[in-house]
Short mmCIF file of C-alpha atoms in Angstrom, two decimals:
data_model
loop_
_atom_site.label_atom_id
_atom_site.label_comp_id
_atom_site.label_asym_id
_atom_site.label_seq_id
_atom_site.Cartn_x
_atom_site.Cartn_y
_atom_site.Cartn_z
CA UNK C 916 80.97 37.67 75.36
CA UNK C 917 77.43 37.37 76.67
CA UNK C 918 76.68 37.65 80.39
CA UNK C 919 76.48 33.88 80.78
CA UNK C 920 79.94 33.28 79.40
CA UNK C 921 78.77 32.01 76.04
CA UNK C 922 80.64 33.18 72.99
CA UNK C 923 78.26 35.35 71.04
CA UNK C 924 78.09 36.20 67.42
CA UNK C 925 80.88 38.00 65.61
CA UNK C 926 81.93 41.42 66.82
CA UNK C 927 81.51 44.40 64.51
CA UNK C 928 85.14 44.10 63.41
CA UNK C 929 84.76 40.38 62.65
CA UNK C 930 81.63 40.92 60.60
CA UNK C 931 83.27 43.77 58.72
CA UNK C 932 85.86 41.26 57.51
CA UNK C 933 83.65 38.28 56.83
CA UNK C 934 85.39 35.14 55.51
CA UNK C 935 85.22 34.64 51.79
CA UNK C 936 85.09 30.87 51.27
CA UNK C 937 81.75 29.06 51.43
CA UNK C 938 83.06 26.74 54.14
CA UNK C 939 84.15 29.66 56.32
CA UNK C 940 80.86 31.48 55.76
CA UNK C 941 78.98 28.32 56.78
CA UNK C 942 80.95 28.11 60.05
CA UNK C 943 80.17 31.74 60.91
CA UNK C 944 76.50 31.33 60.05
CA UNK C 945 76.20 28.19 62.17
CA UNK C 946 77.87 29.94 65.12
CA UNK C 947 75.31 32.75 65.01
CA UNK C 948 72.51 30.24 64.48
CA UNK C 949 73.57 28.24 67.54
CA UNK C 950 73.37 31.38 69.63
CA UNK C 951 70.01 32.27 68.06
CA UNK C 952 68.67 28.81 68.91
CA UNK C 953 69.28 29.44 72.61
CA UNK C 954 66.02 31.36 72.42
CA UNK C 955 64.46 34.48 73.92
CA UNK C 956 64.60 33.26 77.54
CA UNK C 957 68.40 33.07 77.76
CA UNK C 958 68.52 35.63 80.58
CA UNK C 959 65.96 33.85 82.77
CA UNK C 960 67.02 33.24 86.35
CA UNK C 961 68.74 29.91 86.93
CA UNK C 962 70.69 30.00 83.63
CA UNK C 963 73.88 31.76 84.76
CA UNK C 964 75.72 28.59 85.83
CA UNK C 965 74.67 26.62 82.74
CA UNK C 966 77.21 25.76 80.04
CA UNK C 967 75.34 27.55 77.26
CA UNK C 968 77.80 26.46 74.59
CA UNK C 969 77.04 22.83 75.41
CA UNK C 970 73.31 23.59 75.49
CA UNK C 971 73.47 25.30 72.10
CA UNK C 972 75.20 22.26 70.58
CA UNK C 973 72.50 19.94 71.94
CA UNK C 974 69.70 22.20 70.68
CA UNK C 975 71.42 22.51 67.31
CA UNK C 976 71.83 18.75 66.86
CA UNK C 977 68.41 17.88 68.30
CA UNK C 978 66.54 20.26 66.00
CA UNK C 979 68.71 20.05 62.88
CA UNK C 980 66.63 19.12 59.86
CA UNK C 981 63.34 19.97 61.58
CA UNK C 982 60.96 22.62 60.28
CA UNK C 983 61.68 24.65 63.39
CA UNK C 984 65.42 24.53 62.63
CA UNK C 985 64.89 25.53 59.01
CA UNK C 986 62.76 28.50 60.02
CA UNK C 987 65.28 29.66 62.63
CA UNK C 988 68.10 29.24 60.10
CA UNK C 989 66.19 31.37 57.61
CA UNK C 990 65.64 34.13 60.19
CA UNK C 991 69.28 34.00 61.27
CA UNK C 992 70.53 34.40 57.70
CA UNK C 993 68.24 37.40 57.19
CA UNK C 994 69.52 38.95 60.41
CA UNK C 995 73.15 38.38 59.38
CA UNK C 996 72.48 40.14 56.07
CA UNK C 997 70.79 43.01 57.90
CA UNK C 998 73.80 43.35 60.19
CA UNK C 999 76.14 43.47 57.20
CA UNK C 1000 74.12 46.43 55.87
CA UNK C 1001 74.23 48.14 59.27
CA UNK C 1002 78.01 47.77 59.37
CA UNK C 1003 78.36 49.04 55.81
CA UNK C 1004 76.27 52.08 56.75
CA UNK C 1005 78.39 52.65 59.86
CA UNK C 1006 81.58 52.59 57.77
CA UNK C 1007 80.07 55.28 55.54
CA UNK C 1008 79.17 57.41 58.55
CA UNK C 1009 82.68 57.09 59.98
CA UNK C 1010 84.01 58.86 56.88
CA UNK C 1011 81.87 61.98 57.35
CA UNK C 1012 81.67 64.73 59.96
CA UNK C 1013 79.21 63.73 62.71
CA UNK C 1014 79.81 66.73 64.95
CA UNK C 1015 76.18 67.84 64.70
CA UNK C 1016 74.94 64.33 65.53
CA UNK C 1017 77.27 64.15 68.51
CA UNK C 1018 76.09 67.55 69.76
CA UNK C 1019 72.46 66.52 69.30
CA UNK C 1020 73.04 63.32 71.28
CA UNK C 1021 74.68 65.27 74.11
CA UNK C 1022 71.79 67.74 74.16
CA UNK C 1023 69.37 64.81 74.38
CA UNK C 1024 71.31 63.38 77.33
CA UNK C 1025 71.29 66.74 79.11
CA UNK C 1026 67.55 67.09 78.55
CA UNK C 1027 66.87 63.56 79.79
CA UNK C 1028 68.95 64.21 82.90
CA UNK C 1029 66.57 67.02 83.82
CA UNK C 1030 63.73 64.49 83.94
CA UNK C 1031 65.52 62.19 86.41
CA UNK C 1032 63.29 61.58 89.45
CA UNK C 1033 64.99 60.06 92.50
CA UNK C 1034 62.16 60.72 94.95
CA UNK C 1035 60.17 57.54 94.38
CA UNK C 1036 60.59 53.93 95.43
CA UNK C 1037 59.35 51.53 92.77
CA UNK C 1038 59.28 47.76 93.27
CA UNK C 1039 59.05 45.03 90.66
CA UNK C 1040 57.67 41.80 92.12
CA UNK C 1041 58.10 38.60 90.13
CA UNK C 1042 56.81 35.18 91.17
CA UNK C 1043 59.48 32.48 91.06
CA UNK C 1044 58.82 29.87 88.33
CA UNK C 1045 55.15 30.66 88.85
CA UNK C 1046 53.27 27.92 86.97
CA UNK C 1047 55.74 25.30 88.18
CA UNK C 1048 55.53 26.55 91.77
CA UNK C 1049 51.74 26.34 91.71
CA UNK C 1050 51.84 22.81 90.32
CA UNK C 1051 54.34 21.77 93.00
CA UNK C 1052 51.77 22.69 95.68
CA UNK C 1053 49.52 19.94 94.29
CA UNK C 1054 52.45 17.65 93.45
CA UNK C 1055 55.03 18.08 96.26
CA UNK C 1056 56.91 15.06 94.96
CA UNK C 1057 58.01 17.24 91.98
CA UNK C 1058 59.71 19.90 94.10
CA UNK C 1059 63.10 18.21 93.97
CA UNK C 1060 63.11 16.85 90.41
CA UNK C 1061 63.30 18.60 87.02
CA UNK C 1062 59.76 19.54 85.93
CA UNK C 1063 58.11 21.92 83.50
CA UNK C 1064 54.66 23.12 82.57
CA UNK C 1065 53.58 22.83 78.95
CA UNK C 1066 53.71 20.00 76.47
CA UNK C 1067 54.60 21.05 72.91
CA UNK C 1068 56.28 24.24 74.13
CA UNK C 1069 57.44 24.80 77.72
CA UNK C 1070 55.88 27.79 79.47
CA UNK C 1071 57.77 27.47 82.76
CA UNK C 1072 60.50 25.28 84.25
CA UNK C 1073 61.40 24.83 87.89
CA UNK C 1074 64.95 25.64 88.95
CA UNK C 1075 66.06 22.00 88.88
CA UNK C 1076 65.18 21.84 85.16
CA UNK C 1077 66.89 25.16 84.48
CA UNK C 1078 70.21 23.68 85.63
CA UNK C 1079 70.06 21.51 82.50
CA UNK C 1080 69.41 24.50 80.23
CA UNK C 1081 65.64 24.04 79.98
CA UNK C 1082 63.70 27.30 79.81
CA UNK C 1083 60.37 28.82 78.86
CA UNK C 1084 59.62 29.04 75.14
CA UNK C 1085 61.67 25.90 74.41
CA UNK C 1086 60.25 23.10 72.28
CA UNK C 1087 59.39 20.09 74.41
CA UNK C 1088 61.41 17.62 72.31
CA UNK C 1089 64.51 19.80 72.67
CA UNK C 1090 64.04 20.06 76.44
CA UNK C 1091 63.85 16.26 76.66
CA UNK C 1092 67.22 16.02 74.89
CA UNK C 1093 68.72 18.37 77.48
CA UNK C 1094 67.04 16.61 80.39
CA UNK C 1095 65.63 13.15 79.57
CA UNK C 1096 64.12 12.80 83.06
CA UNK C 1097 62.13 16.05 82.70
CA UNK C 1098 58.50 15.74 83.81
CA UNK C 1099 56.06 17.92 81.85
CA UNK C 1100 52.59 18.81 83.16
CA UNK C 1101 49.70 20.30 81.16
CA UNK C 1102 48.66 23.93 81.65
CA UNK C 1103 45.87 24.80 84.08
CA UNK C 1104 45.15 28.53 83.76
CA UNK C 1105 42.21 28.45 86.16
CA UNK C 1106 44.52 27.23 88.92
CA UNK C 1107 47.18 29.86 88.12
CA UNK C 1108 44.64 32.69 87.98
CA UNK C 1109 43.34 31.85 91.48
CA UNK C 1110 46.85 31.76 92.88
CA UNK C 1111 47.75 35.05 91.19
CA UNK C 1112 44.77 36.68 92.87
CA UNK C 1113 46.06 35.58 96.27
CA UNK C 1114 49.36 37.30 95.53
CA UNK C 1115 47.60 40.46 94.35
CA UNK C 1116 45.61 40.69 97.57
CA UNK C 1117 48.91 41.08 99.40
CA UNK C 1118 50.36 43.57 96.89
CA UNK C 1119 47.29 45.80 97.25
CA UNK C 1120 48.14 46.32 100.92
CA UNK C 1121 51.35 48.07 99.90
CA UNK C 1122 50.06 49.95 96.86
CA UNK C 1123 46.33 49.77 96.10
CA UNK C 1124 47.12 51.18 92.66
CA UNK C 1125 49.75 48.59 91.75
CA UNK C 1126 50.18 47.70 88.09
CA UNK C 1127 50.04 44.13 86.83
CA UNK C 1128 52.54 43.49 84.05
CA UNK C 1129 51.40 39.87 83.58
CA UNK C 1130 49.79 37.13 85.64
CA UNK C 1131 52.93 36.62 87.72
CA UNK C 1132 54.58 40.05 87.93
CA UNK C 1133 53.64 43.55 89.02
CA UNK C 1134 55.00 47.03 89.73
CA UNK C 1135 54.32 48.92 92.97
CA UNK C 1136 55.19 52.38 94.19
CA UNK C 1137 55.75 51.95 97.94
CA UNK C 1138 56.91 55.51 98.65
CA UNK C 1139 53.78 56.41 100.61
CA UNK C 1140 53.63 53.04 102.36
CA UNK C 1141 57.15 53.53 103.71
CA UNK C 1142 56.26 57.01 104.96
CA UNK C 1143 53.03 55.87 106.61
CA UNK C 1144 54.63 52.86 108.32
CA UNK C 1145 58.04 54.43 109.04
CA UNK C 1146 59.85 51.61 107.24
CA UNK C 1147 62.72 51.65 104.79
CA UNK C 1148 62.15 50.00 101.39
CA UNK C 1149 64.17 46.88 102.22
CA UNK C 1150 62.11 46.20 105.32
CA UNK C 1151 58.82 46.82 103.53
CA UNK C 1152 59.66 44.53 100.62
CA UNK C 1153 61.00 41.79 102.89
CA UNK C 1154 57.74 41.95 104.82
CA UNK C 1155 55.72 41.86 101.59
CA UNK C 1156 57.55 38.77 100.37
CA UNK C 1157 56.99 37.00 103.69
CA UNK C 1158 53.28 37.77 103.51
CA UNK C 1159 53.03 36.39 99.99
CA UNK C 1160 54.79 33.22 101.09
CA UNK C 1161 52.40 32.79 104.00
CA UNK C 1162 49.25 33.65 102.05
CA UNK C 1163 49.93 31.95 98.71
CA UNK C 1164 52.54 29.32 99.71
CA UNK C 1165 54.84 30.38 96.86
CA UNK C 1166 57.89 32.65 96.77
CA UNK C 1167 58.45 35.93 94.96
CA UNK C 1168 61.57 37.93 94.17
CA UNK C 1169 61.74 41.71 94.05
CA UNK C 1170 63.78 44.57 92.68
CA UNK C 1171 63.76 47.96 94.40
CA UNK C 1172 64.86 51.13 92.62
CA UNK C 1173 64.04 54.71 91.71
CA UNK C 1174 62.13 53.68 88.57
CA UNK C 1175 60.41 50.73 86.96
CA UNK C 1176 63.13 49.90 84.43
CA UNK C 1177 65.86 49.41 87.03
CA UNK C 1178 63.47 47.68 89.44
CA UNK C 1179 62.67 45.04 86.82
CA UNK C 1180 66.35 44.36 86.14
CA UNK C 1181 67.07 44.20 89.87
CA UNK C 1182 64.28 41.68 90.55
CA UNK C 1183 66.27 39.07 88.61
CA UNK C 1184 69.46 39.57 90.65
CA UNK C 1185 68.64 37.35 93.62
CA UNK C 1186 66.17 34.83 92.26
CA UNK C 1187 64.65 32.72 93.57
CA UNK C 1188 63.15 34.10 96.79
CA UNK C 1189 65.38 37.15 97.10
CA UNK C 1190 65.45 40.90 96.70
CA UNK C 1191 67.94 43.49 95.48
CA UNK C 1192 67.94 47.27 95.78
CA UNK C 1193 69.74 49.82 93.64
CA UNK C 1194 70.27 52.96 95.68
CA UNK C 1195 68.48 56.05 94.40
CA UNK C 1196 71.44 58.24 93.59
CA UNK C 1197 72.72 59.10 90.13
CA UNK C 1198 76.25 57.76 90.64
CA UNK C 1199 75.04 54.34 91.81
CA UNK C 1200 72.52 54.08 88.98
CA UNK C 1201 75.07 54.92 86.27
CA UNK C 1202 77.53 52.41 87.75
CA UNK C 1203 74.81 49.76 87.86
CA UNK C 1204 73.95 50.28 84.19
CA UNK C 1205 77.55 50.66 82.95
CA UNK C 1206 78.52 46.96 83.03
CA UNK C 1207 75.03 45.58 82.45
CA UNK C 1208 74.75 43.47 79.27
CA UNK C 1209 72.19 45.04 76.93
CA UNK C 1210 70.19 41.78 76.83
CA UNK C 1211 69.35 42.26 80.52
CA UNK C 1212 67.26 45.33 79.65
CA UNK C 1213 63.57 44.83 79.00
CA UNK C 1214 63.05 45.80 75.36
CA UNK C 1215 66.36 44.39 74.06
CA UNK C 1216 65.79 40.96 72.56
CA UNK C 1217 68.14 38.57 70.80
CA UNK C 1218 67.81 40.40 67.45
CA UNK C 1219 68.52 43.91 68.75
CA UNK C 1220 71.25 42.48 70.98
CA UNK C 1221 73.08 41.10 67.95
CA UNK C 1222 72.67 44.34 66.03
CA UNK C 1223 74.06 46.37 68.92
CA UNK C 1224 76.88 43.90 69.53
CA UNK C 1225 77.89 44.18 65.88
CA UNK C 1226 78.61 47.91 66.26
CA UNK C 1227 80.44 47.42 69.55
CA UNK C 1228 77.64 47.90 72.09
CA UNK C 1229 77.78 44.91 74.43
CA UNK C 1230 76.91 46.67 77.69
CA UNK C 1231 74.75 49.67 78.51
CA UNK C 1232 77.95 51.58 79.22
CA UNK C 1233 79.04 51.07 75.59
CA UNK C 1234 76.05 53.04 74.32
CA UNK C 1235 77.65 56.41 75.08
CA UNK C 1236 80.67 55.91 72.80
CA UNK C 1237 78.39 55.07 69.85
CA UNK C 1238 75.80 57.79 70.53
CA UNK C 1239 76.52 59.76 67.33
CA UNK C 1240 75.65 56.76 65.13
CA UNK C 1241 72.55 55.40 66.84
CA UNK C 1242 69.77 57.50 65.31
CA UNK C 1243 71.10 57.02 61.78
CA UNK C 1244 71.58 53.27 62.21
CA UNK C 1245 68.45 52.34 64.19
CA UNK C 1246 66.06 55.30 64.00
CA UNK C 1247 64.86 58.00 66.38
CA UNK C 1248 62.74 55.77 68.60
CA UNK C 1249 65.60 53.35 69.25
CA UNK C 1250 67.99 56.27 69.79
CA UNK C 1251 65.86 57.77 72.59
CA UNK C 1252 65.30 54.34 74.12
CA UNK C 1253 69.05 53.65 74.23
CA UNK C 1254 69.82 57.07 75.70
CA UNK C 1255 67.35 56.38 78.52
CA UNK C 1256 68.85 52.92 79.06
CA UNK C 1257 72.38 54.33 79.23
CA UNK C 1258 71.28 56.84 81.87
CA UNK C 1259 69.22 54.31 83.82
CA UNK C 1260 66.01 56.28 83.41
CA UNK C 1261 62.49 54.87 83.54
CA UNK C 1262 58.99 55.77 84.57
CA UNK C 1263 58.01 56.21 88.21
CA UNK C 1264 54.27 56.40 87.72
CA UNK C 1265 52.50 53.19 88.72
CA UNK C 1266 48.78 52.78 88.14
CA UNK C 1267 46.32 49.98 87.35
CA UNK C 1268 46.48 48.64 83.82
CA UNK C 1269 42.78 49.41 83.33
CA UNK C 1270 43.58 53.10 83.41
CA UNK C 1271 45.78 52.86 80.33
CA UNK C 1272 44.19 52.97 76.92
CA UNK C 1273 44.13 49.38 75.72
CA UNK C 1274 45.06 48.93 72.06
CA UNK C 1275 43.90 45.35 71.58
CA UNK C 1276 42.53 42.24 73.27
CA UNK C 1277 43.52 38.81 72.03
CA UNK C 1278 44.19 35.18 72.83
CA UNK C 1279 46.14 32.43 71.11
CA UNK C 1280 46.93 28.76 71.63
CA UNK C 1281 49.96 26.64 70.76
CA UNK C 1282 49.45 22.92 70.14
CA UNK C 1283 50.93 19.90 68.42
CA UNK C 1284 50.69 19.86 64.62
CA UNK C 1285 47.02 19.83 63.65
CA UNK C 1286 45.56 19.43 60.18
CA UNK C 1287 42.09 17.88 60.49
CA UNK C 1288 39.40 20.17 59.08
CA UNK C 1289 36.91 19.63 61.90
CA UNK C 1290 39.63 19.66 64.52
CA UNK C 1291 40.92 23.04 63.32
CA UNK C 1292 37.43 24.52 63.25
CA UNK C 1293 36.79 23.29 66.78
CA UNK C 1294 40.03 24.98 67.85
CA UNK C 1295 38.97 28.22 66.15
CA UNK C 1296 35.62 28.08 67.93
CA UNK C 1297 37.32 27.50 71.28
CA UNK C 1298 39.61 30.48 70.74
CA UNK C 1299 36.59 32.63 69.86
CA UNK C 1300 34.97 31.60 73.14
CA UNK C 1301 38.13 32.44 75.09
CA UNK C 1302 38.36 35.83 73.41
CA UNK C 1303 34.73 36.52 74.27
CA UNK C 1304 35.63 36.01 77.96
CA UNK C 1305 38.60 38.39 77.70
CA UNK C 1306 36.53 41.05 75.94
CA UNK C 1307 33.83 40.76 78.61
CA UNK C 1308 36.40 41.06 81.39
CA UNK C 1309 38.07 44.13 79.86
CA UNK C 1310 34.68 45.54 78.74
CA UNK C 1311 35.47 46.04 75.08
CA UNK C 1312 34.29 45.24 71.56
CA UNK C 1313 36.52 45.26 68.50
CA UNK C 1314 36.01 47.00 65.16
CA UNK C 1315 38.80 44.95 63.56
CA UNK C 1316 39.33 41.20 63.95
CA UNK C 1317 42.78 39.69 63.33
CA UNK C 1318 43.42 35.98 62.73
CA UNK C 1319 46.91 34.65 63.39
CA UNK C 1320 48.23 31.21 62.50
CA UNK C 1321 51.62 29.52 62.69
CA UNK C 1322 52.23 26.75 60.17
CA UNK C 1323 54.02 23.53 61.06
CA UNK C 1324 57.00 25.11 59.27
CA UNK C 1325 56.90 27.87 61.93
CA UNK C 1326 55.94 30.49 59.36
CA UNK C 1327 53.51 33.01 60.88
CA UNK C 1328 50.63 34.45 58.85
CA UNK C 1329 47.99 37.03 59.81
CA UNK C 1330 44.75 38.13 58.18
CA UNK C 1331 42.28 40.76 59.27
CA UNK C 1332 38.72 41.84 58.56
CA UNK C 1333 36.57 44.84 59.48
CA UNK C 1334 33.09 43.52 60.38
CA UNK C 1335 30.06 45.77 59.73
CA UNK C 1336 29.71 46.19 63.50
CA UNK C 1337 31.96 45.99 66.53
CA UNK C 1338 32.15 42.37 67.73
CA UNK C 1339 32.59 40.70 71.10
CA UNK C 1340 30.51 37.48 71.22
CA UNK C 1341 31.95 34.09 70.38
CA UNK C 1342 29.34 33.63 67.66
CA UNK C 1343 30.31 36.85 65.90
CA UNK C 1344 34.03 36.29 66.37
CA UNK C 1345 33.80 32.81 64.87
CA UNK C 1346 31.48 33.92 62.06
CA UNK C 1347 33.88 36.62 60.84
CA UNK C 1348 37.06 34.61 61.48
CA UNK C 1349 35.93 31.52 59.59
CA UNK C 1350 35.98 33.05 56.05
CA UNK C 1351 39.56 34.25 56.63
CA UNK C 1352 40.52 30.80 57.82
CA UNK C 1353 38.81 29.10 54.85
CA UNK C 1354 40.66 31.38 52.44
CA UNK C 1355 43.97 30.33 54.02
CA UNK C 1356 42.97 26.68 53.63
CA UNK C 1357 42.43 27.25 49.91
CA UNK C 1358 45.74 29.08 49.56
CA UNK C 1359 47.68 26.42 51.49
CA UNK C 1360 46.41 22.93 50.59
CA UNK C 1361 46.93 20.39 53.38
CA UNK C 1362 47.58 23.19 55.87
CA UNK C 1363 49.07 22.04 59.18
CA UNK C 1364 49.06 24.41 62.15
CA UNK C 1365 50.80 24.58 65.51
CA UNK C 1366 49.33 27.90 66.69
CA UNK C 1367 46.10 29.80 66.22
CA UNK C 1368 44.95 33.10 67.66
CA UNK C 1369 42.34 35.86 67.41
CA UNK C 1370 42.73 39.50 68.37
CA UNK C 1371 40.40 42.48 68.37
CA UNK C 1372 41.82 45.94 67.65
CA UNK C 1373 40.29 49.44 67.24
CA UNK C 1374 38.45 48.81 70.47
CA UNK C 1375 35.14 50.23 71.62
CA UNK C 1376 34.44 50.43 75.35
CA UNK C 1377 31.30 48.72 76.63
CA UNK C 1378 31.48 50.39 80.05
CA UNK C 1379 28.40 52.25 81.19
CA UNK C 1380 29.20 55.92 81.67
CA UNK C 1381 27.12 56.29 84.82
CA UNK C 1382 28.88 53.45 86.63
CA UNK C 1383 32.36 53.72 88.13
CA UNK C 1384 33.71 50.17 87.81
CA UNK C 1385 36.96 51.19 89.50
CA UNK C 1386 35.56 52.43 92.82
CA UNK C 1387 36.36 50.36 95.91
CA UNK C 1388 35.23 50.67 99.51
CA UNK C 1389 38.08 53.04 100.25
CA UNK C 1390 37.78 56.47 98.60
CA UNK C 1391 40.11 57.58 95.84
CA UNK C 1392 41.43 54.07 95.24
CA UNK C 1393 41.31 51.80 92.26
CA UNK C 1394 41.03 48.00 92.35
CA UNK C 1395 43.93 45.90 91.26
CA UNK C 1396 44.47 44.97 87.64
CA UNK C 1397 44.21 41.35 86.62
CA UNK C 1398 46.14 41.65 83.41
CA UNK C 1399 47.74 44.00 80.95
CA UNK C 1400 51.07 45.48 80.03
CA UNK C 1401 52.63 48.76 80.98
CA UNK C 1402 51.04 51.82 79.45
CA UNK C 1403 52.40 55.24 78.48
CA UNK C 1404 55.42 56.34 80.44
CA UNK C 1405 54.62 59.40 82.50
CA UNK C 1406 56.03 60.88 85.68
CA UNK C 1407 53.98 61.58 88.78
CA UNK C 1408 55.53 62.50 92.11
CA UNK C 1409 54.68 61.03 95.48
CA UNK C 1410 56.07 62.03 98.90
CA UNK C 1411 59.62 60.87 99.53
CA UNK C 1412 59.86 57.97 101.95
CA UNK C 1413 61.66 58.41 105.24
CA UNK C 1414 65.06 56.62 105.29
CA UNK C 1415 64.49 55.50 101.69
CA UNK C 1416 67.19 54.60 99.23
CA UNK C 1417 70.29 55.35 101.27
CA UNK C 1418 72.24 52.21 100.55
CA UNK C 1419 72.45 49.60 97.82
CA UNK C 1420 71.21 46.41 99.47
CA UNK C 1421 71.69 42.83 98.37
CA UNK C 1422 69.61 40.37 100.45
CA UNK C 1423 68.31 36.90 99.89
CA UNK C 1424 66.05 34.96 102.23
#
């Protein structure tokens, strides 16, 4: 069973004995497809009380026969076939001696335990239904009715809409089937960016080197703040949340833990407008992870969740029993990731995103089906202009330019080119993207798109070496990041906070 009470796909034993008749196979495939159609945002806050089985039936019937449905059905069948191969491989492994693999897994666990750092207090702050909350400031009449932001695809829903099963990433027409009275507003990124900056001004008071994970979430290390102000973590975070509410007029939720991975999971425990702390001791951390559904862990999506579930790993506590099989079934990288998840380990180093080596800069746009030649070129030009802004902000040029499109059938295609020089201006980006786009038009007559994007990789910095763009008025501090994902996972120690992490606290304002 999934954490929301919905019956998931077949267990490993069920899949090992798949039904033989076509009718029975069809039933099994449709059950897994219905779960797949619930989408990537199934674990979003506000979904726990929703009858997900009923929601999956509505989504299934509302989208059946559509190009979206056909594409999801195709992906689900491929995943089912992949799982059958995983189970066949596992049956082979069960017939051989895996003593060396078991010993190796135990050695890995022992080695990872030595890296456990319980001296830091890391906080994950997440704005509650951010886009929707910002829109409600301008439209207070929408605070108590189901509303969402985004037209063709929803980007955010308020908590009233979530009660109906609506969630981010859901097609608008499906959301309207779930909640016919749903009000959808268009996106306004300029408005959201300004509001995000207000939130960041507060965060910087607690950790000037906080790390933005996206526009509406960030990681902070408040160890030093707690020492300097003689506060425990719960008090500090409660105060931070109150300041955000006063300054930005929106609410945030927070998770407090010994590392970033657990802090992120904890921030979803008491949404909206709440906080949750996992005490920084090994016993509490292992107990917290033991019964946690794997899907709750950042890095485990609906595909990996189904693969793990098939071999009997439904919770993070189940990982240990299957440890001898993991590297052979999923590879070394997944094996080490799962060992860290089982132990509740994560990075404690928090620093501005600008300090990490950026791999790429890109932008993309989703829209209603578009096929007009001039209309598509205008969209490509607009995306080039948006990418120019992002490249200027991050101070980069790209040696490789990647074009991404999603057809009206939901099939995703990418093409790339290496220009004779590193590019960053809208003119250059459009000039080198257009031939790739024209070639796709010739290959796919009557091409209809619902998404288009450009991305620069193999980046070249445009920063001037004699200028320190990170220096602020206070010495040895770095300004806050506006964007970016987490970088390499490293450990750096800070002084232990006084009175920190003595009890597991569950509070909600």
